Coordinates of C-alpha atoms and ligand atoms in Angstrom, one line a residue:
M85 CA 0.0 0.0 0.0
V86 CA 1.4 3.4 -0.9
D87 CA -0.2 6.4 0.9
N88 CA 0.5 9.8 -0.1
H89 CA -2.0 11.6 2.0
E90 CA 0.7 13.6 3.8
S91 CA 1.8 15.5 0.6
T92 CA 0.9 19.1 0.4
T93 CA 1.7 22.2 -1.6
S94 CA 0.4 24.8 0.6
G95 CA 2.1 25.7 3.9
K96 CA 4.9 23.9 5.6
T97 CA 2.8 21.1 7.2
K98 CA 4.9 18.0 6.6
Q99 CA 8.1 17.7 8.3
K100 CA 10.6 15.8 6.2
L101 CA 13.5 14.0 7.7
W102 CA 15.8 16.5 5.9
D103 CA 13.8 19.6 5.8
G104 CA 15.6 21.7 8.6
R105 CA 16.7 24.4 6.2
F106 CA 13.6 24.6 4.0
Q107 CA 11.0 27.3 4.4
E108 CA 8.3 25.9 2.3
A109 CA 6.9 22.2 1.8
T110 CA 8.1 20.2 -1.3
D111 CA 5.7 20.9 -4.4
A112 CA 3.4 18.0 -4.9
F113 CA 4.6 17.5 -8.4
V114 CA 8.3 17.5 -7.2
E115 CA 7.4 14.9 -4.5
A116 CA 5.8 12.6 -7.1
F117 CA 8.8 13.2 -9.5
T118 CA 11.4 12.5 -7.0
E119 CA 9.8 9.6 -4.9
S120 CA 11.2 6.1 -5.3
V121 CA 9.3 4.3 -2.6
S122 CA 6.8 2.9 -5.0
F123 CA 9.5 0.8 -6.5
D124 CA 12.3 0.7 -4.0
K125 CA 10.2 -0.8 -1.2
R126 CA 11.3 -4.0 -2.9
L127 CA 14.6 -3.4 -0.9
A128 CA 13.0 -3.2 2.5
E129 CA 14.0 -6.4 3.8
V130 CA 17.7 -5.8 2.9
D131 CA 17.5 -2.3 4.0
I132 CA 16.5 -3.4 7.5
R133 CA 19.0 -6.1 7.5
G134 CA 21.7 -3.5 6.8
S135 CA 20.4 -1.2 9.5
I136 CA 20.4 -3.9 12.1
A137 CA 24.0 -4.7 11.3
H138 CA 24.9 -1.0 11.4
A139 CA 23.2 -0.4 14.8
T140 CA 24.8 -3.5 16.1
M141 CA 28.3 -2.2 15.0
L142 CA 27.5 1.3 16.5
N143 CA 26.7 -0.3 19.8
T144 CA 30.0 -2.4 19.8
V145 CA 32.0 1.0 19.2
K146 CA 30.0 2.5 21.9
V147 CA 28.3 5.2 19.7
L148 CA 25.0 3.6 20.8
T149 CA 24.3 2.3 24.2
N150 CA 23.1 -1.3 24.7
E151 CA 19.6 0.1 25.5
E152 CA 19.5 2.2 22.4
A153 CA 20.8 -0.4 20.1
D154 CA 18.2 -3.0 21.6
A155 CA 15.3 -0.6 21.2
I156 CA 16.4 0.1 17.5
I157 CA 16.9 -3.4 16.6
S158 CA 13.6 -4.7 18.1
G159 CA 11.9 -1.8 16.4
L160 CA 13.4 -2.7 13.1
E161 CA 12.2 -6.2 13.5
T162 CA 8.6 -5.2 14.1
I163 CA 8.9 -3.1 10.8
A164 CA 10.3 -6.1 9.0
H165 CA 7.5 -8.3 10.2
D166 CA 4.8 -5.8 9.1
V167 CA 6.5 -5.4 5.6
R168 CA 6.5 -9.2 5.3
E169 CA 2.8 -9.4 6.3
G170 CA 2.0 -6.6 3.9
T171 CA 0.6 -4.3 6.5
F172 CA 3.3 -1.7 6.5
T173 CA 2.0 1.7 5.3
W174 CA 4.3 3.3 2.7
S175 CA 4.2 7.0 2.1
T176 CA 5.4 8.7 -1.1
A177 CA 5.9 11.9 1.1
L178 CA 8.7 10.0 2.6
E179 CA 10.3 9.7 -0.6
D180 CA 12.2 6.3 -0.5
V181 CA 12.3 3.0 1.3
H182 CA 15.1 4.2 3.6
M183 CA 13.3 7.3 5.0
N184 CA 9.9 5.4 5.3
I185 CA 11.6 2.8 7.5
E186 CA 13.5 5.3 9.5
Q187 CA 10.4 7.5 10.2
A188 CA 8.4 4.3 11.1
L189 CA 11.1 3.4 13.6
T190 CA 11.0 6.7 15.3
D191 CA 7.2 6.6 15.3
R192 CA 7.4 3.2 17.0
I193 CA 10.2 3.6 19.6
G194 CA 10.4 7.3 19.9
D195 CA 13.5 9.7 19.7
V196 CA 16.1 7.0 19.9
G197 CA 15.1 5.9 16.4
K198 CA 16.6 9.1 15.3
K199 CA 20.0 7.8 16.4
L200 CA 20.1 4.9 13.8
H201 CA 21.4 7.2 10.9
T202 CA 24.5 8.1 12.9
G203 CA 27.7 7.5 10.8
R204 CA 26.0 6.7 7.6
S205 CA 24.2 8.2 4.7
R206 CA 21.5 7.2 2.3
N207 CA 24.2 7.0 -0.2
D208 CA 26.2 4.2 1.4
Q209 CA 22.9 2.7 2.7
V210 CA 21.3 2.3 -0.9
A211 CA 24.6 1.0 -2.4
T212 CA 24.6 -1.6 0.4
D213 CA 21.1 -2.5 -0.1
I214 CA 21.3 -3.0 -3.9
R215 CA 24.3 -5.3 -3.3
L216 CA 22.5 -7.3 -0.7
Y217 CA 19.6 -7.6 -3.0
L218 CA 21.6 -8.6 -6.1
R219 CA 23.7 -11.0 -4.1
Q220 CA 20.5 -12.9 -3.2
V221 CA 19.2 -12.6 -6.7
C222 CA 22.5 -14.0 -8.1
D223 CA 22.0 -17.1 -5.8
G224 CA 18.4 -17.5 -7.1
V225 CA 19.4 -17.3 -10.7
I226 CA 22.2 -19.8 -10.3
H227 CA 19.8 -22.1 -8.6
Q228 CA 17.3 -21.6 -11.5
L229 CA 19.9 -22.1 -14.1
T230 CA 20.9 -25.4 -12.3
I231 CA 17.4 -26.7 -12.4
L232 CA 17.0 -26.0 -16.0
Q233 CA 20.4 -27.7 -16.9
L234 CA 19.3 -30.7 -15.0
G235 CA 16.2 -30.9 -17.1
I236 CA 18.2 -30.6 -20.2
L237 CA 20.5 -33.3 -19.1
G238 CA 17.7 -35.8 -18.5
L239 CA 16.2 -35.1 -21.9
A240 CA 19.7 -35.2 -23.6
E241 CA 20.2 -38.7 -22.1
T242 CA 16.9 -40.0 -23.4
E243 CA 17.6 -38.4 -26.9
S244 CA 21.2 -39.4 -27.1
E245 CA 20.5 -41.8 -30.1
T246 CA 17.8 -39.7 -31.8
I247 CA 19.0 -38.6 -35.2
M248 CA 18.1 -35.1 -36.6
P249 CA 19.6 -32.7 -39.2
G250 CA 22.3 -30.4 -38.0
F251 CA 22.0 -27.0 -39.8
T252 CA 24.5 -24.4 -41.0
H253 CA 22.8 -21.4 -42.8
L254 CA 19.5 -23.1 -41.7
Q255 CA 20.2 -25.6 -44.5
V256 CA 20.7 -29.3 -43.8
A257 CA 24.5 -29.8 -43.1
Q258 CA 25.2 -33.2 -41.3
P259 CA 23.2 -35.5 -39.2
V260 CA 23.6 -34.9 -35.5
T261 CA 22.0 -36.5 -32.5
F262 CA 19.2 -34.5 -30.7
G263 CA 21.0 -35.2 -27.4
H264 CA 24.0 -33.5 -28.8
H265 CA 21.9 -30.5 -29.9
L266 CA 20.3 -30.3 -26.4
M267 CA 23.9 -30.3 -24.8
A268 CA 24.8 -27.3 -26.9
W269 CA 22.1 -25.5 -24.9
Q270 CA 23.4 -26.9 -21.7
S271 CA 26.9 -25.7 -22.5
M272 CA 25.6 -22.1 -23.0
L273 CA 23.7 -22.2 -19.8
E274 CA 26.7 -23.4 -17.8
R275 CA 28.7 -20.5 -19.1
D276 CA 25.8 -18.2 -18.2
M277 CA 25.9 -19.6 -14.7
A278 CA 29.7 -19.0 -14.3
R279 CA 29.1 -15.4 -15.4
F280 CA 26.6 -14.9 -12.5
A281 CA 28.9 -16.6 -10.0
D282 CA 31.7 -14.3 -11.3
C283 CA 29.7 -11.2 -11.1
R284 CA 28.5 -12.1 -7.6
K285 CA 32.1 -11.8 -6.4
R286 CA 32.1 -8.0 -7.4
I287 CA 28.6 -7.6 -5.9
N288 CA 29.8 -9.0 -2.6
V289 CA 31.7 -5.9 -1.3
L290 CA 30.4 -3.9 1.6
P291 CA 30.0 -0.1 0.9
L292 CA 28.6 0.9 4.2
G293 CA 30.9 3.2 6.1
S294 CA 31.5 5.2 3.1
A295 CA 28.7 7.6 4.4
A296 CA 27.8 10.4 2.1
L297 CA 31.0 10.4 0.0
A298 CA 34.1 10.8 2.3
G299 CA 33.6 8.4 5.1
T300 CA 32.6 9.3 8.6
S301 CA 34.3 10.8 11.8
Y302 CA 32.8 8.2 14.0
P303 CA 35.1 5.3 15.3
I304 CA 33.2 2.8 13.0
D305 CA 34.3 -0.9 12.7
R306 CA 33.7 -1.7 9.0
E307 CA 35.1 -5.1 9.5
L308 CA 32.4 -6.0 12.0
T309 CA 29.7 -4.8 9.7
R310 CA 31.2 -6.8 6.9
Q311 CA 31.1 -10.0 9.0
L312 CA 27.5 -9.3 10.1
L313 CA 26.3 -8.8 6.5
E314 CA 28.5 -11.6 5.2
F315 CA 30.3 -9.6 2.6
E316 CA 33.5 -10.9 1.2
S317 CA 35.4 -7.8 1.7
I318 CA 34.9 -4.0 2.3
S319 CA 35.0 -1.3 -0.4
T320 CA 38.4 0.4 -0.6
N321 CA 37.3 4.0 -1.7
S322 CA 34.3 5.8 -0.3
L323 CA 33.8 8.0 -3.4
D324 CA 33.7 5.0 -5.6
A325 CA 31.5 2.8 -3.2
V326 CA 28.7 5.3 -3.0
S327 CA 28.5 6.1 -6.7
D328 CA 29.4 3.2 -9.0
R329 CA 26.9 0.8 -10.2
D330 CA 29.2 -1.2 -12.5
F331 CA 28.2 -4.3 -10.5
A332 CA 24.6 -3.8 -11.5
I333 CA 25.6 -3.2 -15.0
E334 CA 27.5 -6.6 -15.0
F335 CA 24.6 -8.3 -13.6
A336 CA 22.4 -6.9 -16.4
A337 CA 25.0 -7.9 -19.0
A338 CA 25.1 -11.5 -17.7
A339 CA 21.3 -11.5 -17.8
S340 CA 21.5 -10.1 -21.3
L341 CA 23.8 -13.0 -22.5
T342 CA 21.4 -15.6 -20.8
M343 CA 18.4 -14.0 -22.5
M344 CA 20.3 -14.1 -25.7
H345 CA 20.8 -17.9 -25.3
L346 CA 17.2 -18.3 -24.4
S347 CA 16.0 -16.2 -27.3
R348 CA 18.1 -18.3 -29.7
W349 CA 16.6 -21.4 -28.2
S350 CA 13.1 -19.9 -28.5
E351 CA 13.6 -19.2 -32.1
E352 CA 14.5 -23.0 -32.7
L353 CA 11.4 -24.0 -30.7
I354 CA 9.3 -21.9 -32.8
L355 CA 10.7 -23.3 -36.1
W356 CA 10.7 -26.7 -34.8
T357 CA 7.0 -26.7 -33.7
S358 CA 5.9 -25.3 -37.1
A359 CA 4.1 -27.6 -39.6
Q360 CA 7.2 -27.3 -41.9
F361 CA 9.7 -28.7 -39.4
D362 CA 7.5 -30.5 -37.0
F363 CA 10.4 -31.9 -34.9
V364 CA 9.0 -31.4 -31.4
S365 CA 5.8 -30.8 -29.6
L366 CA 5.3 -28.6 -26.6
P367 CA 2.8 -29.2 -23.7
D368 CA -0.5 -27.8 -24.4
R369 CA -0.4 -25.8 -21.3
Y370 CA 2.6 -23.8 -22.6
C371 CA 0.8 -22.9 -25.8
T372 CA -2.2 -20.8 -26.7
G373 CA -4.7 -20.8 -29.5
S374 CA -6.0 -18.3 -32.0
S375 CA -9.2 -16.5 -31.6
I376 CA -10.0 -17.0 -35.3
M377 CA -8.1 -20.1 -36.6
P378 CA -9.3 -23.2 -34.6
Q379 CA -6.3 -25.3 -35.6
K380 CA -3.7 -23.1 -34.2
K381 CA -1.4 -24.1 -31.3
N382 CA 1.1 -21.1 -30.9
P383 CA 4.3 -21.3 -29.0
D384 CA 3.8 -18.1 -27.2
V385 CA 6.0 -18.5 -24.2
A386 CA 9.0 -19.1 -26.7
E387 CA 7.9 -16.0 -28.8
L388 CA 7.6 -13.8 -25.7
T389 CA 11.0 -15.0 -24.4
R390 CA 12.4 -13.9 -27.6
G391 CA 10.5 -10.6 -27.3
K392 CA 11.3 -10.0 -23.7
T393 CA 15.0 -10.3 -24.5
S394 CA 14.8 -6.9 -26.2
R395 CA 13.7 -5.2 -23.0
V396 CA 16.6 -6.8 -21.0
Y397 CA 19.0 -5.4 -23.6
G398 CA 17.1 -2.0 -23.3
H399 CA 17.7 -2.0 -19.5
L400 CA 21.4 -2.9 -19.9
T401 CA 21.8 0.1 -22.3
A402 CA 19.7 2.2 -19.9
L403 CA 22.2 1.4 -17.1
L404 CA 25.2 2.0 -19.0
V405 CA 24.0 5.4 -20.3
L406 CA 22.8 6.3 -16.8
M407 CA 26.4 6.0 -15.5
K408 CA 28.5 7.5 -18.3
G409 CA 27.8 11.0 -17.7
Q410 CA 28.1 11.1 -13.8
P411 CA 30.9 12.9 -12.1
L412 CA 31.9 11.5 -8.7
A413 CA 30.4 10.8 -6.3
Y414 CA 26.7 10.1 -5.8
N415 CA 24.2 11.8 -7.9
R416 CA 20.4 11.4 -7.7
D417 CA 20.5 9.9 -11.2
N418 CA 21.4 6.8 -9.5
Q419 CA 17.9 6.4 -8.3
E420 CA 17.1 5.5 -11.9
D421 CA 19.1 2.3 -11.6
K422 CA 16.4 0.4 -9.8
E423 CA 13.5 0.0 -12.2
P424 CA 15.5 -1.2 -15.1
L425 CA 17.5 -3.6 -12.7
F426 CA 14.3 -4.9 -11.2
D427 CA 12.7 -5.5 -14.6
V428 CA 15.8 -7.4 -15.6
V429 CA 15.6 -9.6 -12.5
D430 CA 11.8 -10.3 -12.9
T431 CA 12.0 -10.9 -16.8
L432 CA 15.0 -13.2 -16.4
S433 CA 13.5 -15.2 -13.6
S434 CA 10.1 -15.6 -15.1
V435 CA 11.7 -16.9 -18.4
L436 CA 13.8 -19.4 -16.3
I437 CA 10.7 -20.6 -14.5
A438 CA 8.9 -21.2 -17.8
F439 CA 11.9 -23.0 -19.5
S440 CA 12.6 -25.2 -16.5
D441 CA 8.9 -26.3 -16.4
M442 CA 8.6 -26.6 -20.3
I443 CA 11.8 -28.2 -21.5
P444 CA 11.6 -31.6 -19.6
E445 CA 8.2 -32.1 -21.3
L446 CA 9.4 -31.5 -24.8
V447 CA 8.5 -34.4 -27.0
S448 CA 10.7 -35.2 -29.9
K449 CA 9.0 -36.5 -33.2
K450 CA 11.8 -38.9 -34.1
D451 CA 10.4 -40.0 -37.4
N452 CA 10.2 -36.5 -38.8
M453 CA 13.5 -35.7 -37.5
L454 CA 15.1 -38.8 -39.1
R455 CA 13.3 -38.1 -42.3
A456 CA 14.6 -34.5 -42.5
A457 CA 18.1 -35.7 -41.7
A458 CA 17.9 -38.1 -44.6
T459 CA 17.2 -35.1 -47.0
G460 CA 19.7 -32.6 -48.1
F461 CA 22.6 -35.0 -48.8
S462 CA 23.5 -34.8 -45.2
T463 CA 26.2 -37.6 -45.5
A464 CA 28.0 -36.0 -48.3
T465 CA 31.0 -35.1 -46.1
D466 CA 31.1 -38.7 -44.9
L467 CA 31.3 -39.8 -48.6
A468 CA 34.3 -37.4 -49.0
D469 CA 35.9 -38.7 -45.8
Y470 CA 35.5 -42.2 -47.1
L471 CA 37.3 -41.3 -50.3
V472 CA 40.1 -39.6 -48.3
R473 CA 40.6 -42.9 -46.3
K474 CA 41.0 -44.6 -49.7
G475 CA 43.9 -42.2 -50.6
I476 CA 42.1 -39.4 -52.5
P477 CA 43.3 -35.9 -51.6
F478 CA 40.4 -34.1 -49.7
R479 CA 39.9 -31.3 -52.3
D480 CA 39.5 -33.9 -55.1
A481 CA 37.2 -35.9 -53.0
H482 CA 35.1 -32.7 -52.4
G483 CA 34.8 -32.3 -56.2
I484 CA 33.9 -36.0 -56.8
V485 CA 31.0 -35.9 -54.1
G486 CA 29.8 -32.7 -55.4
R487 CA 29.3 -34.3 -58.9
L488 CA 27.5 -37.3 -57.2
V489 CA 25.3 -34.9 -55.4
S490 CA 24.3 -33.2 -58.7
E491 CA 23.7 -36.7 -60.1
S492 CA 21.5 -37.6 -57.2
E493 CA 19.6 -34.4 -57.6
K494 CA 19.0 -35.3 -61.2
Q495 CA 17.7 -38.7 -60.3
G496 CA 15.7 -37.3 -57.4
V497 CA 17.2 -39.7 -54.9
D498 CA 19.6 -39.5 -51.9
L499 CA 23.3 -40.3 -52.2
A500 CA 22.8 -43.8 -50.4
D501 CA 20.2 -44.7 -53.2
L502 CA 22.8 -44.4 -56.0
S503 CA 23.8 -47.6 -57.6
L504 CA 27.4 -49.0 -56.8
S505 CA 28.2 -48.5 -60.6
T506 CA 27.2 -45.1 -60.6
L507 CA 29.3 -44.3 -57.5
Q508 CA 32.3 -46.1 -59.2
G509 CA 31.6 -44.2 -62.4
A510 CA 32.6 -41.1 -60.4
C511 CA 35.5 -42.7 -58.6
Q512 CA 37.0 -46.1 -59.0
V513 CA 38.2 -46.5 -55.4
I514 CA 34.6 -46.8 -54.2
E515 CA 33.6 -50.4 -53.1
D516 CA 30.4 -51.7 -51.7
D517 CA 31.4 -51.0 -48.1
V518 CA 30.7 -47.4 -48.9
F519 CA 27.0 -47.7 -48.0
E520 CA 27.7 -48.1 -44.3
Y521 CA 29.2 -44.8 -44.4
L522 CA 26.4 -43.2 -46.1
T523 CA 23.8 -44.2 -43.4
L524 CA 22.8 -41.5 -40.8
T525 CA 23.6 -43.8 -37.9
G526 CA 27.2 -44.5 -39.4
S527 CA 27.7 -40.8 -39.9
V528 CA 26.8 -39.8 -36.1
N529 CA 28.7 -42.8 -34.7
A530 CA 31.8 -41.9 -36.6
R531 CA 32.1 -38.5 -34.9
N532 CA 33.3 -40.2 -31.7
H533 CA 35.5 -37.8 -29.9
P534 CA 35.0 -35.5 -27.0
G535 CA 32.6 -32.8 -28.0
G536 CA 31.4 -34.8 -31.0
T537 CA 27.8 -35.9 -31.9
A538 CA 28.1 -39.7 -31.4
P539 CA 25.6 -41.0 -28.8
S540 CA 28.4 -42.4 -26.6
Q541 CA 29.9 -38.9 -26.5
V542 CA 26.6 -37.4 -25.8
R543 CA 26.2 -39.7 -22.7
A544 CA 29.7 -39.0 -21.6
S545 CA 29.1 -35.3 -21.7
V546 CA 25.8 -35.7 -19.9
A547 CA 27.6 -37.6 -17.1
A548 CA 30.4 -35.0 -16.9
A549 CA 28.0 -32.0 -16.8
R550 CA 25.9 -33.7 -14.1
E551 CA 29.2 -34.2 -12.0
R552 CA 30.0 -30.4 -12.5
L553 CA 26.5 -29.4 -11.3
Q554 CA 26.8 -31.4 -8.2
Ligands
LIG265 N1 16.5 6.8 -3.2 C1 17.8 7.2 -3.4 C2 18.5 6.4 -4.4 O1 17.8 5.4 -4.8 C3 18.5 7.0 -2.1 C4 19.7 7.9 -1.9 C5 19.4 9.4 -1.9 N2 20.5 10.1 -1.5 C6 20.5 11.4 -1.6 N3 21.6 12.0 -1.4 N4 19.4 12.0 -2.0 O2 19.5 6.6 -5.0

């Protein structure tokens, strides 16, 4: 609930936490223009956690007495409870999440609440909040990516022998196993996961103690605050710590790359569920119909994933542009980091939920895949490799097979359907063992090395990936 009944344009009726020097109340428009509580209230839980750690530290260094710290901490806990229950009343007149909570604390425990903000500023407070929030988000995303990968691994194992066409230029190139294709997606997601883990390291640094920009004159113990908030290290420069949002940009960049991968994947699902390909079917509950065409089953979740990728890229750009013009240290511009960042988080996590649920239920249409793999002369490279094994230089073999492809096209058949005499007419070294090399199974089985498409290699890479995900 956001309540703005306290805002006013006439007379100085509302006391702001910072209005000591002001002669008139904030203009209602300015209040609405500058508020962030409508979206940064999402940070309430981490804001309170940061405040409790700060108060605990102030108590340890004797800036707060035991009684003062106890009152502040239990007051903050009652606020945390109300926020969780959804009964806390937010006020836009109080601008942001930080001042809403601080004001509520003073309302609840009296003047001692006013001591919480000793030795800190909203500048180091908000930087701390975003880092605490994003650290949690990274853990959640890494978990979601793990679940999705486990789903892919299960499917890849079942589909390790299923043959489908592999494409280059979206033209049939060589047969591959569907399991191998699925493992390509797993490889991308594994790198994505590593990017989040890496970006988490730079998120996991404590800015609190930097105060407004220069540090504070109180005898603070930043190492204690660090321990309480479980940060890996403390920031080394106060000007930098209150102002930079590079860690949020890194997160948005990692999210953009993951969305790029999911969007490519979506594009394939969209193609593969079309009548023209008809390689897979998606569960009905993941598709929608058309209001006019009764036969339609549209892959909307995949299409929207492809579409939503654009907004994540937009937010990454917004964050980069937000920072590029800012002199040190904190500027109010930084308040604009939150909406893009939150939308990146929400978009990415909704797409990951959808994929984790949808992918394990993907059903392959093996006959259609096999039929498609048998078209387009997908074993032409295997024939060239056969000739090379019989002593023909690769470039010559390439030419011979090219002529045989042209002959097959003329006859309207596949390479494997040409007669032995036709094959021998093109090259005398060909014997009747050639046909086993021209089969799709022979072709995939032959690519039997780490990273290759052979079923045994797919099973090995599934096992290795499962091991890494443990
Ligand atoms: N709502 C502000 C933000 O998100 C909090 C920091 C405000 N600091 C200030 N000096 N006005 O950036």
